mmCIF file of C-alpha atoms and ligand atoms in Angstrom:
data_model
loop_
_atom_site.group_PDB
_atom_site.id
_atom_site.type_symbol
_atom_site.label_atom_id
_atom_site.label_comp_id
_atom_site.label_asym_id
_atom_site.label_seq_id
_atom_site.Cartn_x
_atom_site.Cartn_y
_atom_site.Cartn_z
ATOM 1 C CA UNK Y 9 156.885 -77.022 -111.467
ATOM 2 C CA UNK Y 10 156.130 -79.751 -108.650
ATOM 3 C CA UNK Y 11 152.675 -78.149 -108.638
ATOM 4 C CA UNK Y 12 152.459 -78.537 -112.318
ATOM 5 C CA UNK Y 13 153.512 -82.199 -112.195
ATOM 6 C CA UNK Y 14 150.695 -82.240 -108.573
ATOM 7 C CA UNK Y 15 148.051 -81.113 -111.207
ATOM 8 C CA UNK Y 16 148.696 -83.062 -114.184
ATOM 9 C CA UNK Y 17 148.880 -87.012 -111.881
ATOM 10 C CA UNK Y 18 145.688 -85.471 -110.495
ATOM 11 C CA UNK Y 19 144.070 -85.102 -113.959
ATOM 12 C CA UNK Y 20 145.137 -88.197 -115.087
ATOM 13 C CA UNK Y 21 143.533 -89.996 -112.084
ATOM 14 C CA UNK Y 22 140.275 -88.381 -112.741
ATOM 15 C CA UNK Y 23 140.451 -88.959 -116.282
ATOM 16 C CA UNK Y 24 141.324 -93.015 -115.175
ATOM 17 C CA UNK Y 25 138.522 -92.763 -112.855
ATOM 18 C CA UNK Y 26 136.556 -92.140 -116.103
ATOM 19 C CA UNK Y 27 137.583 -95.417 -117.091
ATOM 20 C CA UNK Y 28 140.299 -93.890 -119.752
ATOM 21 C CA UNK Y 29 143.492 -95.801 -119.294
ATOM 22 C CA UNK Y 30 146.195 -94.110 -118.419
ATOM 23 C CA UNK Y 31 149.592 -95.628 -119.876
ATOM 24 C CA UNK Y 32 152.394 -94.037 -118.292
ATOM 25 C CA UNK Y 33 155.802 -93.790 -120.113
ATOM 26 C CA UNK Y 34 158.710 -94.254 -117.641
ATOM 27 C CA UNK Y 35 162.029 -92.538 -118.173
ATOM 28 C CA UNK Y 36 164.970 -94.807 -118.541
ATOM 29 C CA UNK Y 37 166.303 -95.470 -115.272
ATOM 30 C CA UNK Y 38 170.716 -94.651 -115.270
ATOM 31 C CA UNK Y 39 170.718 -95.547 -110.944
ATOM 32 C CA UNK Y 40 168.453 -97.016 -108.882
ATOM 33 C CA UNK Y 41 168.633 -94.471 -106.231
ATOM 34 C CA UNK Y 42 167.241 -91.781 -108.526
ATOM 35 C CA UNK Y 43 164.468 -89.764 -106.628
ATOM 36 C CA UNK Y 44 161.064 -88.180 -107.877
ATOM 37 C CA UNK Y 45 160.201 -85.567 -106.579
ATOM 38 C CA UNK Y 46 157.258 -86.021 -105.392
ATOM 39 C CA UNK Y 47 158.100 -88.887 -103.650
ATOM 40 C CA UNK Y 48 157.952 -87.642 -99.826
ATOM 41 C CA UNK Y 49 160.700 -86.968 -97.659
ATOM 42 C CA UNK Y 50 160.029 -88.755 -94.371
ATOM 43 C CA UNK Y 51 159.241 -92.559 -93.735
ATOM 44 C CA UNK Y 52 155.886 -91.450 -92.250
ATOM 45 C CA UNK Y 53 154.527 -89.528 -94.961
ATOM 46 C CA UNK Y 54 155.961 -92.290 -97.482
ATOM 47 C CA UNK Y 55 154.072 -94.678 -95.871
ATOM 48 C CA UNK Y 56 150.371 -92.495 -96.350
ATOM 49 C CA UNK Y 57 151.448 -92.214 -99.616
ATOM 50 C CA UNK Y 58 152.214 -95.770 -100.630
ATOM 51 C CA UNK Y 59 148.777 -96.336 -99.050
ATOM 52 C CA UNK Y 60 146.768 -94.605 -101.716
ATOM 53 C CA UNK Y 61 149.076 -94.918 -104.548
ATOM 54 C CA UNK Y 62 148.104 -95.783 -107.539
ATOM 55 C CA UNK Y 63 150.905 -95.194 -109.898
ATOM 56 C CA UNK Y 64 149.982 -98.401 -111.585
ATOM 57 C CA UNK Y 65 147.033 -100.705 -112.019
ATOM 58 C CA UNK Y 66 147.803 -103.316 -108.931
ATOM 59 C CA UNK Y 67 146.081 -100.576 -106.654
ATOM 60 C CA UNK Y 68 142.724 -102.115 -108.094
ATOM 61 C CA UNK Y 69 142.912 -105.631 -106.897
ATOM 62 C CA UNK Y 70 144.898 -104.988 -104.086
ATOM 63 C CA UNK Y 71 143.479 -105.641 -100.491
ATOM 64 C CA UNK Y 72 146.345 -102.859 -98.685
ATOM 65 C CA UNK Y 73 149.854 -101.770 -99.829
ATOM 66 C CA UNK Y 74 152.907 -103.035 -97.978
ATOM 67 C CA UNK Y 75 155.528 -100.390 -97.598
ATOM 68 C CA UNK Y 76 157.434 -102.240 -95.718
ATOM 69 C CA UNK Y 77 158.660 -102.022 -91.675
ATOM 70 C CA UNK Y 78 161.570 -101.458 -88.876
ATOM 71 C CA UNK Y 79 164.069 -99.148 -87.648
ATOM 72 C CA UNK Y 80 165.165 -96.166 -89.614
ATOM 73 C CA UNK Y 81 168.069 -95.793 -89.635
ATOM 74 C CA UNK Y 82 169.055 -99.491 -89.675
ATOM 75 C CA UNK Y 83 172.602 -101.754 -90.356
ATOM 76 C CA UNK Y 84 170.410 -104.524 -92.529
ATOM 77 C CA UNK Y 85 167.731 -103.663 -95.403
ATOM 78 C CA UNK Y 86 165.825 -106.640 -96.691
ATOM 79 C CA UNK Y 87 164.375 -106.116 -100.365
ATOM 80 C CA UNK Y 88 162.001 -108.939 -101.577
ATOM 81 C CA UNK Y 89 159.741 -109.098 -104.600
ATOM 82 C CA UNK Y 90 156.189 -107.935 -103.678
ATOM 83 C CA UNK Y 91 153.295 -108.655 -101.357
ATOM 84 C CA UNK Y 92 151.912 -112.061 -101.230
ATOM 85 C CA UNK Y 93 148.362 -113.379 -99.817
ATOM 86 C CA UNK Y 94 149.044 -113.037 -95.980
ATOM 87 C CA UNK Y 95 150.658 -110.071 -96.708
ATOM 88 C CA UNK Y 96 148.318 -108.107 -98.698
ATOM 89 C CA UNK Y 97 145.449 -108.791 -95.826
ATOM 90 C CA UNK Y 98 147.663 -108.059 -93.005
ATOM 91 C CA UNK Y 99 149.865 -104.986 -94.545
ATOM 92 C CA UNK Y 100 153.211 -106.142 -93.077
ATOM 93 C CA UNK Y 101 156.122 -107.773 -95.422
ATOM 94 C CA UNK Y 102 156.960 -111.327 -95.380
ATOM 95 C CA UNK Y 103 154.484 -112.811 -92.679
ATOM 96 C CA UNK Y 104 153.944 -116.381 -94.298
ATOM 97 C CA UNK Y 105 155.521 -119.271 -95.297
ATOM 98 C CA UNK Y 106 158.642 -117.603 -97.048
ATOM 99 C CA UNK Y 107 158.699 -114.882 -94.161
ATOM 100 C CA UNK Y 108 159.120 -117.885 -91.258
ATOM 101 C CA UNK Y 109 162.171 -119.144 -93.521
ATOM 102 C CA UNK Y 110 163.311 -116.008 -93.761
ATOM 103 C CA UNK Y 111 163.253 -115.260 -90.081
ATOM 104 C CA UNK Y 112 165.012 -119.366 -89.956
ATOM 105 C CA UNK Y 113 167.490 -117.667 -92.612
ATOM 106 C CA UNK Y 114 168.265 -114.364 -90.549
ATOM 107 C CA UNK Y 115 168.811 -116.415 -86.922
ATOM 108 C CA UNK Y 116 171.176 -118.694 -88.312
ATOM 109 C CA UNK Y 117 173.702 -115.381 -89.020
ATOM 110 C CA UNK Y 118 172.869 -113.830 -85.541
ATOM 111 C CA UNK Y 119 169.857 -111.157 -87.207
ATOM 112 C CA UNK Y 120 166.524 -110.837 -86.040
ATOM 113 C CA UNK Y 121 163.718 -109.085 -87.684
ATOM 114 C CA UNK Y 122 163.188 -106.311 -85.588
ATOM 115 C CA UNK Y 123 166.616 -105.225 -85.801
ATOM 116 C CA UNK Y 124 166.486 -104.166 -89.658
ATOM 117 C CA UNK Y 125 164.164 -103.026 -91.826
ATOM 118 C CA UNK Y 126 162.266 -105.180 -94.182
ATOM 119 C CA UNK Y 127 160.491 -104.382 -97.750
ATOM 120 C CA UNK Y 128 159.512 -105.129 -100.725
ATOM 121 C CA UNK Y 129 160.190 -103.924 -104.476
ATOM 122 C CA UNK Y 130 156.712 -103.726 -105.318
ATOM 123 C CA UNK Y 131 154.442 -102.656 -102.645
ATOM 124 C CA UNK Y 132 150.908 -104.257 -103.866
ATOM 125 C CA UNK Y 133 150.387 -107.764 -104.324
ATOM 126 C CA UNK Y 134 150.265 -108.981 -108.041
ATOM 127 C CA UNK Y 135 147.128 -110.892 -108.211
ATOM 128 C CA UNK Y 136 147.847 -114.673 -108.118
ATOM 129 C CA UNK Y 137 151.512 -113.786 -106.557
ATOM 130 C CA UNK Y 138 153.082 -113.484 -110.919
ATOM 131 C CA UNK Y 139 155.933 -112.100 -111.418
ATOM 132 C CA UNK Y 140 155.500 -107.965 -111.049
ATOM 133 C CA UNK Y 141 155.688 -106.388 -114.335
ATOM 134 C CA UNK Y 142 158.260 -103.754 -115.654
ATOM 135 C CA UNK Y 143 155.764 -101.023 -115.451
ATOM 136 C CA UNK Y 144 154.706 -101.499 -111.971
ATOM 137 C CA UNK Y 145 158.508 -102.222 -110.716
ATOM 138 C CA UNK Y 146 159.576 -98.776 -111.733
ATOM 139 C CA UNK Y 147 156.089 -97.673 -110.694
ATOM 140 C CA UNK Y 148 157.445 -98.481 -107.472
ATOM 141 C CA UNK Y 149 160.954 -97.656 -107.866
ATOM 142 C CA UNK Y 150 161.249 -94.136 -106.612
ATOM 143 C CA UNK Y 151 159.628 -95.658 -102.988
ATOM 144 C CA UNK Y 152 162.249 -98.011 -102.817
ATOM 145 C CA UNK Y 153 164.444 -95.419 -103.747
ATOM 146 C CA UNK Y 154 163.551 -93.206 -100.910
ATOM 147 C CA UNK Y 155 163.598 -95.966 -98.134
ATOM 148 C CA UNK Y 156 167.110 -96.835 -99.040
ATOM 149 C CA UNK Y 157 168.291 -93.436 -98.988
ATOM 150 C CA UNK Y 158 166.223 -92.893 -95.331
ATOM 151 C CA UNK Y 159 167.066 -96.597 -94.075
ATOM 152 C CA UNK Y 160 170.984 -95.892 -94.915
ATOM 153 C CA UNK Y 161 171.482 -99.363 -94.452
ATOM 154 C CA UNK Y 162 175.204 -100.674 -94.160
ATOM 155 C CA UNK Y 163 174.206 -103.339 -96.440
ATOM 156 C CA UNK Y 164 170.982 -104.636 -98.288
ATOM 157 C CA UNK Y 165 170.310 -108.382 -98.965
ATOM 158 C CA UNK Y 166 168.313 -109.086 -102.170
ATOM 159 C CA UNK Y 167 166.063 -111.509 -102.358
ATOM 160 C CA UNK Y 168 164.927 -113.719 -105.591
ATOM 161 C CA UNK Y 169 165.698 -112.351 -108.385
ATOM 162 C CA UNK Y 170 163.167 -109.194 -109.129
ATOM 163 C CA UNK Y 171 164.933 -107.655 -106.156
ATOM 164 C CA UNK Y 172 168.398 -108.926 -107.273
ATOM 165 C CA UNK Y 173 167.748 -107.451 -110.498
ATOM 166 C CA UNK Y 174 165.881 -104.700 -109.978
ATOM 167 C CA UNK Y 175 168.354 -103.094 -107.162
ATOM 168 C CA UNK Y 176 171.222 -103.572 -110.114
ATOM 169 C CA UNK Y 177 169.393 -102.643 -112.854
ATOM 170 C CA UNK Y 178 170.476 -105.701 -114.951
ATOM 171 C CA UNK Y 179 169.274 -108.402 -117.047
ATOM 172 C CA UNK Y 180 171.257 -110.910 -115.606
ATOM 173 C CA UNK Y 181 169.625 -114.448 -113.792
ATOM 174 C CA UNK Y 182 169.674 -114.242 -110.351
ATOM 175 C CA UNK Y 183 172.199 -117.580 -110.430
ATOM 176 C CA UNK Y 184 174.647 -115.510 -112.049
ATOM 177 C CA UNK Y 185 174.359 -112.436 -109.580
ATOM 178 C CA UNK Y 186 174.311 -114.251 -106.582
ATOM 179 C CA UNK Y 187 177.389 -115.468 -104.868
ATOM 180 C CA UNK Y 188 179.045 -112.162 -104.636
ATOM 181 C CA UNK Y 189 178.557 -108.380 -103.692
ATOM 182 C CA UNK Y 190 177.517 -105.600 -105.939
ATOM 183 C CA UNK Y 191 177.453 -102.165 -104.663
ATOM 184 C CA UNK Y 192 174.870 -99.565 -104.973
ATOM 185 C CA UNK Y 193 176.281 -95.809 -104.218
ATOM 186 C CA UNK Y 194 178.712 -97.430 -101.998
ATOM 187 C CA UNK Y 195 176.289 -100.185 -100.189
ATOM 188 C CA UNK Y 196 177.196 -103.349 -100.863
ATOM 189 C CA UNK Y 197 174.086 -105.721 -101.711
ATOM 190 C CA UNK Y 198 174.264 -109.055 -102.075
ATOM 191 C CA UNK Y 199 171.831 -111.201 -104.207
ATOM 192 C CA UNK Y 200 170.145 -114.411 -103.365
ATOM 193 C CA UNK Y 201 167.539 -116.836 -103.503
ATOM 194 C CA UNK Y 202 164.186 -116.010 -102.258
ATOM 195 C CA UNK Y 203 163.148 -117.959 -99.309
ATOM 196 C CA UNK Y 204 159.653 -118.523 -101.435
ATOM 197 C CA UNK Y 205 162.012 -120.431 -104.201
ATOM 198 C CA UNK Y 206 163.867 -122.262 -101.097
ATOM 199 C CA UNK Y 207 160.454 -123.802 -99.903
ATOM 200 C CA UNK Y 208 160.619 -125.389 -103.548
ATOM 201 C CA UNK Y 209 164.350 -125.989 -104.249
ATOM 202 C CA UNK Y 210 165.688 -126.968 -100.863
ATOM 203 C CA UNK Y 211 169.087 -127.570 -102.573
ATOM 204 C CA UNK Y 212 169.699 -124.760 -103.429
ATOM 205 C CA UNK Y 213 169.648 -123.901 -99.391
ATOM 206 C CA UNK Y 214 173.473 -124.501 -99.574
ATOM 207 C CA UNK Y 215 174.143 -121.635 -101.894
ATOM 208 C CA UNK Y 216 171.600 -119.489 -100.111
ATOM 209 C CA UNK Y 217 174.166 -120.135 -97.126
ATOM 210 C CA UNK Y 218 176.838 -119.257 -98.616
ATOM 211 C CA UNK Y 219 175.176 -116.093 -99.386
ATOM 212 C CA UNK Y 220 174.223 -114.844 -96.103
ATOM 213 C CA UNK Y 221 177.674 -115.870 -94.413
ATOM 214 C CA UNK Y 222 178.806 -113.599 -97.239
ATOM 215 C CA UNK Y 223 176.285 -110.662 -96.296
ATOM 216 C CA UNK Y 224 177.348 -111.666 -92.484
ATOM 217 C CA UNK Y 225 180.806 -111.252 -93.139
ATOM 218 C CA UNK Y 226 180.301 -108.191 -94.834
ATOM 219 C CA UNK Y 227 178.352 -106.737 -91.792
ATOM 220 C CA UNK Y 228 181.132 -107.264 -89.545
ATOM 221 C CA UNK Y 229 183.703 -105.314 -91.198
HETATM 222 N N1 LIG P 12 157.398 -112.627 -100.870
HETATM 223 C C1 LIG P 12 157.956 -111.410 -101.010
HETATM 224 O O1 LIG P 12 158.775 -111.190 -101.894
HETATM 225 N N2 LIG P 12 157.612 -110.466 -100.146
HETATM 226 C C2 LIG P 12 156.751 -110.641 -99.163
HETATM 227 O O2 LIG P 12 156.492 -109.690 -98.406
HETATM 228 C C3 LIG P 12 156.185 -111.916 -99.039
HETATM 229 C C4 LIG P 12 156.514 -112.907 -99.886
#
Protein backbone atom coordinates (compact mmCIF):
# COMPACT_ATOMS: atom_id res chain seq x y z
CA UNK A 1 0.00 0.00 0.00
CA UNK A 2 2.76 2.64 1.16
CA UNK A 3 4.36 1.79 -2.19
CA UNK A 4 1.15 2.45 -3.91
CA UNK A 5 0.66 5.80 -2.16
CA UNK A 6 5.15 6.19 -3.01
CA UNK A 7 4.01 5.80 -6.72
CA UNK A 8 0.99 7.76 -7.05
CA UNK A 9 2.83 11.43 -5.03
CA UNK A 10 5.54 10.50 -7.53
CA UNK A 11 3.17 10.70 -10.55
CA UNK A 12 1.58 13.57 -9.45
CA UNK A 13 4.91 15.47 -9.14
CA UNK A 14 5.83 14.61 -12.62
CA UNK A 15 2.56 15.36 -13.90
CA UNK A 16 3.02 19.07 -11.78
CA UNK A 17 6.35 19.25 -13.26
CA UNK A 18 4.33 19.26 -16.54
CA UNK A 19 2.88 22.31 -15.38
CA UNK A 20 -0.66 20.43 -14.50
CA UNK A 21 -1.73 21.61 -11.11
CA UNK A 22 -2.08 19.34 -8.73
CA UNK A 23 -4.95 20.21 -6.08
CA UNK A 24 -4.72 17.98 -3.28
CA UNK A 25 -7.85 17.15 -1.16
CA UNK A 26 -6.94 16.84 2.56
CA UNK A 27 -8.83 14.51 4.85
CA UNK A 28 -10.54 16.15 7.74
CA UNK A 29 -8.22 16.31 10.49
CA UNK A 30 -10.15 14.59 14.16
CA UNK A 31 -6.31 15.19 16.26
CA UNK A 32 -3.51 16.96 15.50
CA UNK A 33 -1.12 14.27 16.28
CA UNK A 34 -2.47 12.08 13.48
CA UNK A 35 0.53 10.56 11.47
CA UNK A 36 0.98 9.80 7.61
CA UNK A 37 2.61 7.34 6.87
CA UNK A 38 4.96 8.32 4.92
CA UNK A 39 6.05 10.83 7.03
CA UNK A 40 9.59 9.40 8.32
CA UNK A 41 10.33 8.03 11.53
CA UNK A 42 13.51 9.70 12.77
CA UNK A 43 14.30 13.54 13.18
CA UNK A 44 17.15 13.05 10.67
CA UNK A 45 15.39 11.63 7.88
CA UNK A 46 12.40 14.20 8.61
CA UNK A 47 14.60 16.81 8.18
CA UNK A 48 15.89 15.48 4.28
CA UNK A 49 12.50 15.19 3.72
CA UNK A 50 11.12 18.57 4.70
CA UNK A 51 14.04 19.73 2.52
CA UNK A 52 12.61 18.63 -0.77
CA UNK A 53 9.04 18.64 0.06
CA UNK A 54 6.76 19.88 -1.92
CA UNK A 55 3.42 18.88 -0.64
CA UNK A 56 2.21 22.31 -1.50
CA UNK A 57 3.05 25.19 -3.77
CA UNK A 58 5.38 27.38 -1.18
CA UNK A 59 8.28 24.92 -2.27
CA UNK A 60 8.42 27.21 -5.50
CA UNK A 61 9.29 30.53 -4.06
CA UNK A 62 10.95 29.31 -1.23
CA UNK A 63 14.78 30.01 -0.74
CA UNK A 64 15.22 26.58 1.95
CA UNK A 65 12.68 24.86 4.28
CA UNK A 66 12.94 25.35 8.03
CA UNK A 67 12.21 22.20 9.91
CA UNK A 68 12.99 23.49 12.80
CA UNK A 69 16.07 22.76 15.60
CA UNK A 70 17.31 21.43 19.25
CA UNK A 71 17.38 18.58 21.47
CA UNK A 72 15.24 15.57 20.93
CA UNK A 73 13.94 14.60 23.37
CA UNK A 74 13.34 18.01 25.01
CA UNK A 75 11.08 19.53 28.28
CA UNK A 76 10.01 22.83 26.01
CA UNK A 77 8.65 22.73 22.22
CA UNK A 78 8.24 26.11 20.63
CA UNK A 79 5.61 26.14 17.64
CA UNK A 80 5.48 29.46 15.64
CA UNK A 81 3.77 30.28 12.37
CA UNK A 82 6.21 29.82 9.43
CA UNK A 83 9.55 30.97 8.08
CA UNK A 84 10.15 34.58 7.66
CA UNK A 85 12.95 36.51 5.47
CA UNK A 86 16.09 35.78 7.68
CA UNK A 87 14.83 32.60 8.13
CA UNK A 88 14.15 31.30 4.79
CA UNK A 89 17.97 32.37 3.70
CA UNK A 90 19.54 31.02 6.71
CA UNK A 91 17.30 27.66 7.30
CA UNK A 92 17.09 28.00 11.11
CA UNK A 93 13.64 29.14 12.97
CA UNK A 94 13.18 32.44 14.48
CA UNK A 95 16.65 34.22 13.82
CA UNK A 96 15.31 37.93 13.40
CA UNK A 97 13.62 40.49 14.96
CA UNK A 98 10.72 38.32 16.55
CA UNK A 99 13.38 35.47 17.29
CA UNK A 100 15.69 38.13 19.58
CA UNK A 101 12.27 38.87 21.51
CA UNK A 102 11.66 35.59 21.73
CA UNK A 103 15.00 34.63 23.14
CA UNK A 104 14.19 38.27 25.61
CA UNK A 105 10.77 36.27 26.24
CA UNK A 106 12.39 32.75 27.11
CA UNK A 107 15.33 34.41 29.62
CA UNK A 108 12.96 36.23 31.56
CA UNK A 109 11.32 32.52 32.74
CA UNK A 110 14.86 30.96 33.22
CA UNK A 111 14.79 29.08 29.29
CA UNK A 112 17.33 29.38 26.82
CA UNK A 113 17.16 28.36 23.28
CA UNK A 114 19.37 25.62 23.15
CA UNK A 115 17.70 23.87 25.81
CA UNK A 116 14.34 23.11 23.77
CA UNK A 117 13.46 22.62 20.55
CA UNK A 118 12.12 25.26 18.32
CA UNK A 119 9.74 25.08 15.03
CA UNK A 120 7.48 26.20 13.03
CA UNK A 121 3.86 25.13 11.71
CA UNK A 122 4.66 25.71 8.26
CA UNK A 123 8.09 24.96 7.23
CA UNK A 124 8.51 27.33 3.95
CA UNK A 125 8.21 30.90 4.05
CA UNK A 126 4.89 32.35 2.57
CA UNK A 127 6.06 34.87 0.16
CA UNK A 128 5.69 38.41 1.64
CA UNK A 129 5.50 36.69 5.33
CA UNK A 130 0.91 36.35 4.72
CA UNK A 131 -0.75 34.44 6.69
CA UNK A 132 -0.09 30.47 5.59
CA UNK A 133 -3.06 29.10 3.97
CA UNK A 134 -5.29 26.08 5.07
CA UNK A 135 -3.91 23.92 2.40
CA UNK A 136 -0.34 24.38 3.11
CA UNK A 137 -0.92 24.22 7.13
CA UNK A 138 -2.19 20.70 6.88
CA UNK A 139 0.33 20.27 4.06
CA UNK A 140 2.58 20.58 6.83
CA UNK A 141 0.70 19.07 9.55
CA UNK A 142 1.82 15.49 9.60
CA UNK A 143 5.73 17.08 10.11
CA UNK A 144 4.64 18.82 12.97
CA UNK A 145 2.92 15.90 13.92
CA UNK A 146 5.94 13.74 13.92
CA UNK A 147 8.31 16.25 15.77
CA UNK A 148 5.91 16.43 18.62
CA UNK A 149 5.55 12.86 18.95
CA UNK A 150 9.76 12.52 18.64
CA UNK A 151 10.38 15.88 20.72
CA UNK A 152 7.92 14.44 23.61
CA UNK A 153 7.99 17.69 24.99
CA UNK A 154 6.56 18.19 28.65
CA UNK A 155 4.87 21.14 27.35
CA UNK A 156 4.60 23.19 24.00
CA UNK A 157 4.16 27.03 23.92
CA UNK A 158 2.15 28.34 20.91
CA UNK A 159 2.89 31.18 19.39
CA UNK A 160 0.42 33.78 17.45
CA UNK A 161 -2.38 32.47 16.60
CA UNK A 162 -1.81 29.96 13.39
CA UNK A 163 0.12 27.90 15.91
CA UNK A 164 -2.46 28.49 18.71
CA UNK A 165 -5.01 27.40 16.41
CA UNK A 166 -3.62 25.06 14.42
CA UNK A 167 -2.13 22.80 17.47
CA UNK A 168 -6.07 22.87 18.78
CA UNK A 169 -7.68 22.51 15.78
CA UNK A 170 -10.14 25.41 16.45
CA UNK A 171 -11.58 28.43 15.06
CA UNK A 172 -11.26 30.38 17.96
CA UNK A 173 -9.03 34.05 18.09
CA UNK A 174 -5.96 33.62 19.60
CA UNK A 175 -7.27 36.36 22.49
CA UNK A 176 -9.73 33.94 23.47
CA UNK A 177 -7.29 30.84 23.64
CA UNK A 178 -4.64 32.42 25.31
CA UNK A 179 -4.51 32.87 29.01
CA UNK A 180 -4.93 29.28 29.85
CA UNK A 181 -3.73 25.63 29.03
CA UNK A 182 -5.19 23.27 26.54
CA UNK A 183 -3.90 19.85 26.31
CA UNK A 184 -2.94 17.87 23.36
CA UNK A 185 -2.76 13.86 24.12
CA UNK A 186 -1.90 14.80 27.57
CA UNK A 187 0.70 17.87 26.84
CA UNK A 188 -0.42 20.82 28.01
CA UNK A 189 0.12 23.83 25.43
CA UNK A 190 -0.40 27.07 26.14
CA UNK A 191 -1.31 29.81 23.54
CA UNK A 192 0.08 33.24 23.12
CA UNK A 193 1.03 36.15 21.31
CA UNK A 194 3.66 35.96 18.76
CA UNK A 195 6.69 37.89 19.57
CA UNK A 196 6.31 39.30 15.70
CA UNK A 197 2.72 40.85 16.95
CA UNK A 198 4.62 42.05 20.33
CA UNK A 199 7.15 44.19 18.20
CA UNK A 200 3.76 45.94 17.08
CA UNK A 201 1.45 45.79 20.16
CA UNK A 202 3.86 46.26 23.02
CA UNK A 203 0.80 46.25 25.36
CA UNK A 204 -0.14 43.43 24.92
CA UNK A 205 3.53 42.35 26.47
CA UNK A 206 1.65 42.15 29.85
CA UNK A 207 -0.63 39.37 28.80
CA UNK A 208 2.17 37.68 26.91
CA UNK A 209 3.69 37.59 30.60
CA UNK A 210 1.20 36.28 32.09
CA UNK A 211 1.35 33.58 29.62
CA UNK A 212 4.76 32.35 29.97
CA UNK A 213 4.71 32.53 33.94
CA UNK A 214 1.76 30.26 33.20
CA UNK A 215 3.82 27.85 30.79
CA UNK A 216 6.73 28.36 33.61
CA UNK A 217 4.62 27.29 36.25
CA UNK A 218 3.44 24.51 34.41
CA UNK A 219 7.07 23.30 33.73
CA UNK A 220 7.84 23.09 37.26
CA UNK A 221 5.28 20.77 38.36
N1 LIG B 1 8.03 33.97 12.72
C1 LIG B 1 7.69 32.68 12.89
O1 LIG B 1 6.55 32.35 13.17
N2 LIG B 1 8.65 31.77 12.77
C2 LIG B 1 9.91 32.06 12.48
O2 LIG B 1 10.74 31.13 12.39
C3 LIG B 1 10.23 33.41 12.32
C4 LIG B 1 9.29 34.36 12.44
Amino acid sequence: MLDFIRLLRSYLGYLEALGVEVVPAYPEIKNFLDLDPLVPETLEDLEKEVKRCRRCALHRTRTQAVTGEGPCPAEVMLVGEAPGREEDLEGRPFVGAAGKLLDKMLAAIGLKREELYITNVVKCRPPGNRTPEREEIEACRPYLARQVRLVKPRAILALGSVAARSLLLSDEPLSRLRGRAHELEGIPVVPTYHPAYLLRNPAAKRAAWEDLKLFKSLLER
